[in-house]
Amino acid sequence: MFLKLLRLLFLNVLFLFSCNDDNIEPMISGNKSAPFIEIIDYIDSEHVKVFRNWDTMSQDCKNEYFSKYHYWGYFLRDMGLIYHFSYDDKARRIADSALNIILENCKYDGRIIPHGVDHKWNRDTFARNMRLLFEAYTYLNNKFYLDIIDNQVSLWFKDVPRKYHNGFYIFPYGIKADNSTDSYDIDPNQNLMLAWLFSELYYCEESVFYKNNMLKDAVYNEVEAALSLQLSTGELSLAESFPLVYDSNYGGYSSGILYNICQLWDNSMWNDALVMMGEWLYSSLWKHGKPSLFETFFQTKEHKYKRLQKYVLLFLCLKQLS
């Protein structure tokens, strides 16, 4: 009975961390003008500042802000979170306005590309921004967001050539302005982020890519490519070009992405790889003795990578209880 209660406790903690279920009771129910103190620690402080000052910012200031922001998806995700928890229509309005600014100022040949990269379409910014935009879509329930994602993913498959690399049919780092390709070297964070984006669309009934076999094939190849750099002891290489660098910060980021992929696909090999990764991360957190796994989960600091490691530590906790 005690183990069942512990399992229920951890499942509820995970539920609160994921924040993706539309049935979550809002922290500030029905009060559209209420502050969002409860989630302010989770949201980037710069985004909070922009949220508060949006109506007094000039259009030029707003344009400049987003023209310099490579990972603008985080801003839209955070506005979505504010709306999701507070029902504050200002957050929805800001998100819509910000997206329009991005579409007006950061599009080249139909591709949404951040400024300052010589019009190179990179898988890192592409996958991360589109995945974050998808999360914003789940909070704001605005089909326009999903249509943009579907359009950009369609262009990506059309314009960016996949090829076999180390036995995996994967995408390159990106394409340049002249459409020549960059390196096809494997970078777990980037390959997994592509797979996460494609997985979300594959299981989204409203997407044009719902149950699309091309997307499924891409997911499997990108995930398997990333995991080909994992040792049998769980360590994950920083990148193919750095085969002996096993950085737990980047590994923590990869583990969070893989965790979310594993929630969508019932793949025992990926689950096993995630558990091994979690054991490596757990070991890397403690150099002199190790407290219990449960204590580690609750004491891990809320650093951007450490927060993601909590997903994997929780996964291990549940694994121990099963």
Short mmCIF file of C-alpha atoms in Angstrom, two decimals:
data_model
loop_
_atom_site.label_atom_id
_atom_site.label_comp_id
_atom_site.label_asym_id
_atom_site.label_seq_id
_atom_site.Cartn_x
_atom_site.Cartn_y
_atom_site.Cartn_z
CA MET A 1 0.00 0.00 0.00
CA PHE A 2 2.88 2.34 0.88
CA LEU A 3 4.50 1.74 -2.51
CA LYS A 4 1.24 2.49 -4.28
CA LEU A 5 0.94 5.78 -2.42
CA LEU A 6 4.51 6.70 -3.33
CA ARG A 7 3.86 5.88 -6.97
CA LEU A 8 0.75 8.07 -6.93
CA LEU A 9 2.72 10.90 -5.33
CA PHE A 10 5.39 10.84 -8.01
CA LEU A 11 2.91 10.58 -10.83
CA ASN A 12 1.19 13.69 -9.52
CA VAL A 13 4.52 15.53 -9.30
CA LEU A 14 5.21 14.58 -12.90
CA PHE A 15 1.74 15.76 -13.86
CA LEU A 16 2.48 19.18 -12.38
CA PHE A 17 5.87 19.37 -14.11
CA SER A 18 4.58 18.56 -17.58
CA CYS A 19 1.75 21.16 -17.51
CA ASN A 20 0.40 19.89 -20.83
CA ASP A 21 -3.04 18.66 -19.85
CA ASP A 22 -5.89 20.98 -20.65
CA ASN A 23 -7.70 19.65 -17.58
CA ILE A 24 -5.22 21.16 -15.13
CA GLU A 25 -7.11 23.42 -12.76
CA PRO A 26 -5.84 26.98 -13.29
CA MET A 27 -3.88 28.36 -10.33
CA ILE A 28 -5.84 31.60 -10.64
CA SER A 29 -9.23 30.40 -11.75
CA GLY A 30 -11.33 32.82 -13.73
CA ASN A 31 -9.51 35.99 -12.67
CA LYS A 32 -8.22 37.51 -15.90
CA SER A 33 -6.49 40.43 -14.21
CA ALA A 34 -4.79 38.43 -11.45
CA PRO A 35 -0.99 38.35 -11.11
CA PHE A 36 0.89 35.16 -11.93
CA ILE A 37 3.06 34.86 -8.84
CA GLU A 38 2.65 31.07 -8.76
CA ILE A 39 4.49 30.51 -12.07
CA ILE A 40 6.78 33.52 -12.15
CA ASP A 41 9.78 31.44 -11.06
CA TYR A 42 9.35 29.16 -14.05
CA ILE A 43 9.12 31.95 -16.61
CA ASP A 44 12.17 33.79 -17.91
CA SER A 45 12.53 37.08 -16.01
CA GLU A 46 13.11 38.98 -19.27
CA HIS A 47 9.82 37.61 -20.60
CA VAL A 48 8.05 38.74 -17.44
CA LYS A 49 9.48 42.23 -17.96
CA VAL A 50 8.29 42.33 -21.58
CA PHE A 51 4.86 41.06 -20.54
CA ARG A 52 4.48 43.85 -18.01
CA ASN A 53 5.82 46.60 -20.30
CA TRP A 54 4.35 45.44 -23.61
CA ASP A 55 1.70 48.15 -23.94
CA THR A 56 4.25 50.92 -23.38
CA MET A 57 6.91 49.52 -25.74
CA SER A 58 7.23 51.14 -29.17
CA GLN A 59 6.77 49.02 -32.27
CA ASP A 60 10.42 49.57 -33.19
CA CYS A 61 11.46 48.30 -29.77
CA LYS A 62 9.33 45.19 -30.18
CA ASN A 63 10.71 44.55 -33.67
CA GLU A 64 14.27 44.90 -32.43
CA TYR A 65 13.65 42.59 -29.49
CA PHE A 66 12.51 39.71 -31.67
CA SER A 67 14.98 40.34 -34.47
CA LYS A 68 17.79 39.56 -31.99
CA TYR A 69 16.08 36.58 -30.37
CA HIS A 70 17.20 33.30 -31.94
CA TYR A 71 15.04 31.12 -29.69
CA TRP A 72 11.88 33.21 -29.80
CA GLY A 73 9.78 30.10 -29.20
CA TYR A 74 10.52 30.37 -25.49
CA PHE A 75 8.78 33.73 -25.35
CA LEU A 76 5.64 32.41 -27.05
CA ARG A 77 5.67 29.32 -24.84
CA ASP A 78 5.90 31.50 -21.75
CA MET A 79 3.04 33.74 -22.88
CA GLY A 80 1.05 30.57 -23.41
CA LEU A 81 1.88 29.41 -19.89
CA ILE A 82 0.79 32.72 -18.40
CA TYR A 83 -2.51 32.50 -20.25
CA HIS A 84 -2.98 28.84 -19.38
CA PHE A 85 -2.62 29.46 -15.65
CA SER A 86 -4.09 32.95 -15.26
CA TYR A 87 -6.63 33.28 -18.13
CA ASP A 88 -5.08 36.71 -18.72
CA ASP A 89 -6.08 37.75 -22.24
CA LYS A 90 -3.12 40.11 -22.34
CA ALA A 91 -0.80 37.11 -22.59
CA ARG A 92 -2.74 35.73 -25.56
CA ARG A 93 -2.72 39.13 -27.25
CA ILE A 94 1.03 39.54 -26.73
CA ALA A 95 1.73 36.06 -28.08
CA ASP A 96 -0.30 36.74 -31.23
CA SER A 97 1.40 40.11 -31.77
CA ALA A 98 4.86 38.67 -31.20
CA LEU A 99 4.23 35.87 -33.67
CA ASN A 100 3.10 38.37 -36.31
CA ILE A 101 6.28 40.40 -35.74
CA ILE A 102 8.36 37.26 -36.25
CA LEU A 103 6.49 36.35 -39.43
CA GLU A 104 6.91 39.86 -40.82
CA ASN A 105 10.60 40.25 -39.97
CA CYS A 106 12.17 36.79 -39.95
CA LYS A 107 10.93 35.08 -43.12
CA TYR A 108 13.22 34.28 -46.06
CA ASP A 109 11.93 32.25 -49.00
CA GLY A 110 9.04 31.17 -46.80
CA ARG A 111 11.38 29.90 -44.06
CA ILE A 112 11.26 31.39 -40.56
CA ILE A 113 14.94 32.08 -39.83
CA PRO A 114 16.35 34.21 -36.98
CA HIS A 115 18.41 37.27 -37.84
CA GLY A 116 22.20 37.13 -37.70
CA VAL A 117 22.73 33.66 -39.20
CA ASP A 118 23.21 34.67 -42.87
CA HIS A 119 19.86 33.14 -43.79
CA LYS A 120 21.05 29.66 -42.76
CA TRP A 121 18.19 27.36 -41.78
CA ASN A 122 19.57 25.35 -38.88
CA ARG A 123 17.96 22.29 -37.34
CA ASP A 124 18.71 23.62 -33.85
CA THR A 125 16.71 26.86 -34.06
CA PHE A 126 14.15 25.36 -36.44
CA ALA A 127 13.28 22.35 -34.29
CA ARG A 128 13.43 24.15 -30.97
CA ASN A 129 11.31 27.12 -32.04
CA MET A 130 8.72 24.96 -33.79
CA ARG A 131 8.48 22.58 -30.82
CA LEU A 132 8.04 25.52 -28.44
CA LEU A 133 5.47 27.04 -30.79
CA PHE A 134 3.61 23.74 -30.66
CA GLU A 135 3.59 23.94 -26.87
CA ALA A 136 2.25 27.50 -27.10
CA TYR A 137 -0.46 26.14 -29.42
CA THR A 138 -1.52 23.61 -26.78
CA TYR A 139 -1.92 26.39 -24.20
CA LEU A 140 -3.56 29.00 -26.44
CA ASN A 141 -5.54 26.62 -28.66
CA ASN A 142 -4.97 28.83 -31.69
CA LYS A 143 -5.02 26.76 -34.90
CA PHE A 144 -3.04 29.48 -36.69
CA TYR A 145 -0.01 28.43 -34.65
CA LEU A 146 -0.33 24.81 -35.73
CA ASP A 147 -0.80 25.84 -39.36
CA ILE A 148 2.51 27.71 -39.23
CA ILE A 149 4.26 24.68 -37.75
CA ASP A 150 2.79 22.36 -40.38
CA ASN A 151 3.86 24.77 -43.11
CA GLN A 152 7.42 25.08 -41.81
CA VAL A 153 7.82 21.33 -41.34
CA SER A 154 6.52 20.75 -44.87
CA LEU A 155 9.11 23.21 -46.18
CA TRP A 156 11.82 21.57 -44.09
CA PHE A 157 11.12 18.14 -45.59
CA LYS A 158 10.96 19.66 -49.06
CA ASP A 159 14.08 21.83 -48.92
CA VAL A 160 16.43 20.09 -46.49
CA PRO A 161 17.72 16.76 -47.86
CA ARG A 162 18.05 13.72 -45.66
CA LYS A 163 20.85 11.25 -46.31
CA TYR A 164 22.36 8.15 -44.76
CA HIS A 165 25.01 8.99 -42.22
CA ASN A 166 26.52 6.28 -39.99
CA GLY A 167 23.61 4.06 -41.06
CA PHE A 168 20.87 6.54 -40.15
CA TYR A 169 18.71 8.50 -42.61
CA ILE A 170 18.89 11.92 -40.98
CA PHE A 171 18.82 15.65 -41.60
CA PRO A 172 21.96 17.80 -41.71
CA TYR A 173 22.76 20.63 -39.33
CA GLY A 174 20.91 22.81 -41.84
CA ILE A 175 21.08 24.47 -45.23
CA LYS A 176 22.79 27.69 -46.23
CA ALA A 177 21.32 30.59 -48.20
CA ASP A 178 22.45 28.97 -51.47
CA ASN A 179 20.69 25.72 -50.39
CA SER A 180 23.97 23.83 -49.92
CA THR A 181 23.93 21.53 -46.88
CA ASP A 182 25.91 21.72 -43.69
CA SER A 183 27.43 18.75 -41.89
CA TYR A 184 25.37 15.63 -41.16
CA ASP A 185 27.29 15.00 -37.92
CA ILE A 186 25.14 13.71 -35.09
CA ASP A 187 24.40 16.08 -32.21
CA PRO A 188 22.07 14.31 -29.73
CA ASN A 189 20.34 17.49 -28.51
CA GLN A 190 19.52 18.59 -32.03
CA ASN A 191 18.61 15.18 -33.46
CA LEU A 192 16.36 14.48 -30.48
CA MET A 193 14.70 17.89 -30.70
CA LEU A 194 13.76 17.19 -34.32
CA ALA A 195 12.36 13.83 -33.21
CA TRP A 196 10.35 15.46 -30.41
CA LEU A 197 8.83 18.03 -32.78
CA PHE A 198 7.94 15.35 -35.34
CA SER A 199 6.52 13.10 -32.61
CA GLU A 200 4.18 15.84 -31.37
CA LEU A 201 2.85 16.38 -34.88
CA TYR A 202 2.56 12.65 -35.57
CA TYR A 203 0.18 12.25 -32.63
CA CYS A 204 -1.67 15.55 -33.09
CA GLU A 205 -5.02 14.84 -34.78
CA GLU A 206 -5.34 18.46 -35.92
CA SER A 207 -1.99 18.40 -37.75
CA VAL A 208 -1.65 17.57 -41.44
CA PHE A 209 1.11 15.18 -40.29
CA TYR A 210 -1.14 13.09 -38.05
CA LYS A 211 0.03 9.45 -38.28
CA ASN A 212 2.26 10.37 -41.22
CA ASN A 213 4.69 7.51 -41.99
CA MET A 214 7.37 9.89 -43.28
CA LEU A 215 7.40 11.64 -39.91
CA LYS A 216 7.51 8.34 -38.05
CA ASP A 217 10.50 7.23 -40.11
CA ALA A 218 12.25 10.52 -39.37
CA VAL A 219 11.56 10.17 -35.64
CA TYR A 220 13.06 6.69 -35.49
CA ASN A 221 16.15 7.63 -37.48
CA GLU A 222 16.85 10.81 -35.52
CA VAL A 223 16.41 9.10 -32.13
CA GLU A 224 18.48 6.07 -33.09
CA ALA A 225 21.22 8.34 -34.46
CA ALA A 226 21.36 10.26 -31.18
CA LEU A 227 21.44 7.09 -29.07
CA SER A 228 24.22 5.62 -31.21
CA LEU A 229 26.54 7.95 -29.26
CA GLN A 230 25.50 6.50 -25.90
CA LEU A 231 27.82 4.16 -24.00
CA SER A 232 26.53 0.95 -22.44
CA THR A 233 27.08 2.64 -19.06
CA GLY A 234 24.64 5.44 -19.95
CA GLU A 235 26.95 8.34 -20.84
CA LEU A 236 25.94 10.29 -23.93
CA SER A 237 28.57 12.02 -26.06
CA LEU A 238 28.29 15.76 -26.49
CA ALA A 239 28.36 15.30 -30.28
CA GLU A 240 29.82 13.06 -32.95
CA SER A 241 32.65 15.59 -33.33
CA PHE A 242 33.35 15.33 -29.56
CA PRO A 243 33.08 11.55 -29.00
CA LEU A 244 34.92 11.52 -25.66
CA VAL A 245 33.12 14.47 -24.08
CA TYR A 246 30.34 13.26 -21.76
CA ASP A 247 28.87 16.48 -20.42
CA SER A 248 26.08 15.94 -17.88
CA ASN A 249 24.59 19.39 -18.56
CA TYR A 250 24.02 18.62 -22.22
CA GLY A 251 23.15 15.08 -21.24
CA GLY A 252 20.54 16.45 -18.85
CA TYR A 253 19.05 18.49 -21.68
CA SER A 254 19.02 15.45 -23.97
CA SER A 255 17.45 13.33 -21.24
CA GLY A 256 14.56 15.77 -20.90
CA ILE A 257 13.90 15.66 -24.63
CA LEU A 258 14.14 11.87 -24.74
CA TYR A 259 11.82 11.61 -21.74
CA ASN A 260 9.11 13.50 -23.63
CA ILE A 261 9.64 11.37 -26.73
CA CYS A 262 9.30 8.21 -24.64
CA GLN A 263 5.94 9.42 -23.34
CA LEU A 264 4.65 9.40 -26.92
CA TRP A 265 6.20 6.17 -28.20
CA ASP A 266 6.06 2.79 -26.52
CA ASN A 267 9.63 1.81 -27.38
CA SER A 268 11.37 -0.40 -24.83
CA MET A 269 14.85 0.25 -26.23
CA TRP A 270 14.43 4.02 -25.88
CA ASN A 271 13.03 3.56 -22.37
CA ASP A 272 16.05 1.48 -21.42
CA ALA A 273 18.40 4.07 -22.90
CA LEU A 274 16.62 6.76 -20.87
CA VAL A 275 16.99 4.77 -17.64
CA MET A 276 20.71 4.28 -18.30
CA MET A 277 21.05 7.99 -19.01
CA GLY A 278 19.25 8.78 -15.78
CA GLU A 279 21.59 6.51 -13.80
CA TRP A 280 24.60 8.28 -15.34
CA LEU A 281 23.15 11.71 -14.53
CA TYR A 282 22.29 10.62 -11.00
CA SER A 283 25.87 9.45 -10.47
CA SER A 284 27.30 12.64 -11.94
CA LEU A 285 25.40 14.81 -9.46
CA TRP A 286 27.26 13.42 -6.45
CA LYS A 287 31.03 13.18 -6.18
CA HIS A 288 31.28 12.16 -2.51
CA GLY A 289 28.64 9.68 -1.52
CA LYS A 290 25.09 9.41 -2.81
CA PRO A 291 21.86 10.13 -0.95
CA SER A 292 18.75 8.21 -1.85
CA LEU A 293 17.30 8.57 -5.32
CA PHE A 294 14.15 10.17 -3.93
CA GLU A 295 16.16 12.70 -1.92
CA THR A 296 18.17 13.54 -5.04
CA PHE A 297 14.98 14.21 -6.99
CA PHE A 298 13.69 16.75 -4.52
CA GLN A 299 17.04 18.42 -3.78
CA THR A 300 18.20 18.94 -7.37
CA LYS A 301 18.48 22.68 -7.98
CA GLU A 302 16.17 24.37 -10.45
CA HIS A 303 18.86 25.06 -13.04
CA LYS A 304 17.59 24.89 -16.61
CA TYR A 305 19.38 21.58 -17.20
CA LYS A 306 18.90 20.21 -13.70
CA ARG A 307 15.15 20.76 -14.00
CA LEU A 308 15.17 18.50 -17.02
CA GLN A 309 17.23 15.93 -15.15
CA LYS A 310 14.36 15.70 -12.69
CA TYR A 311 12.28 14.06 -15.40
CA VAL A 312 14.78 11.23 -15.65
CA LEU A 313 15.31 10.93 -11.90
CA LEU A 314 11.55 10.67 -11.49
CA PHE A 315 11.46 8.04 -14.22
CA LEU A 316 14.04 6.05 -12.23
CA CYS A 317 12.03 6.49 -9.04
CA LEU A 318 8.94 5.06 -10.69
CA LYS A 319 11.06 2.30 -12.18
CA GLN A 320 12.18 1.32 -8.67
CA LEU A 321 8.57 1.19 -7.50
CA SER A 322 7.27 -0.87 -10.43
#
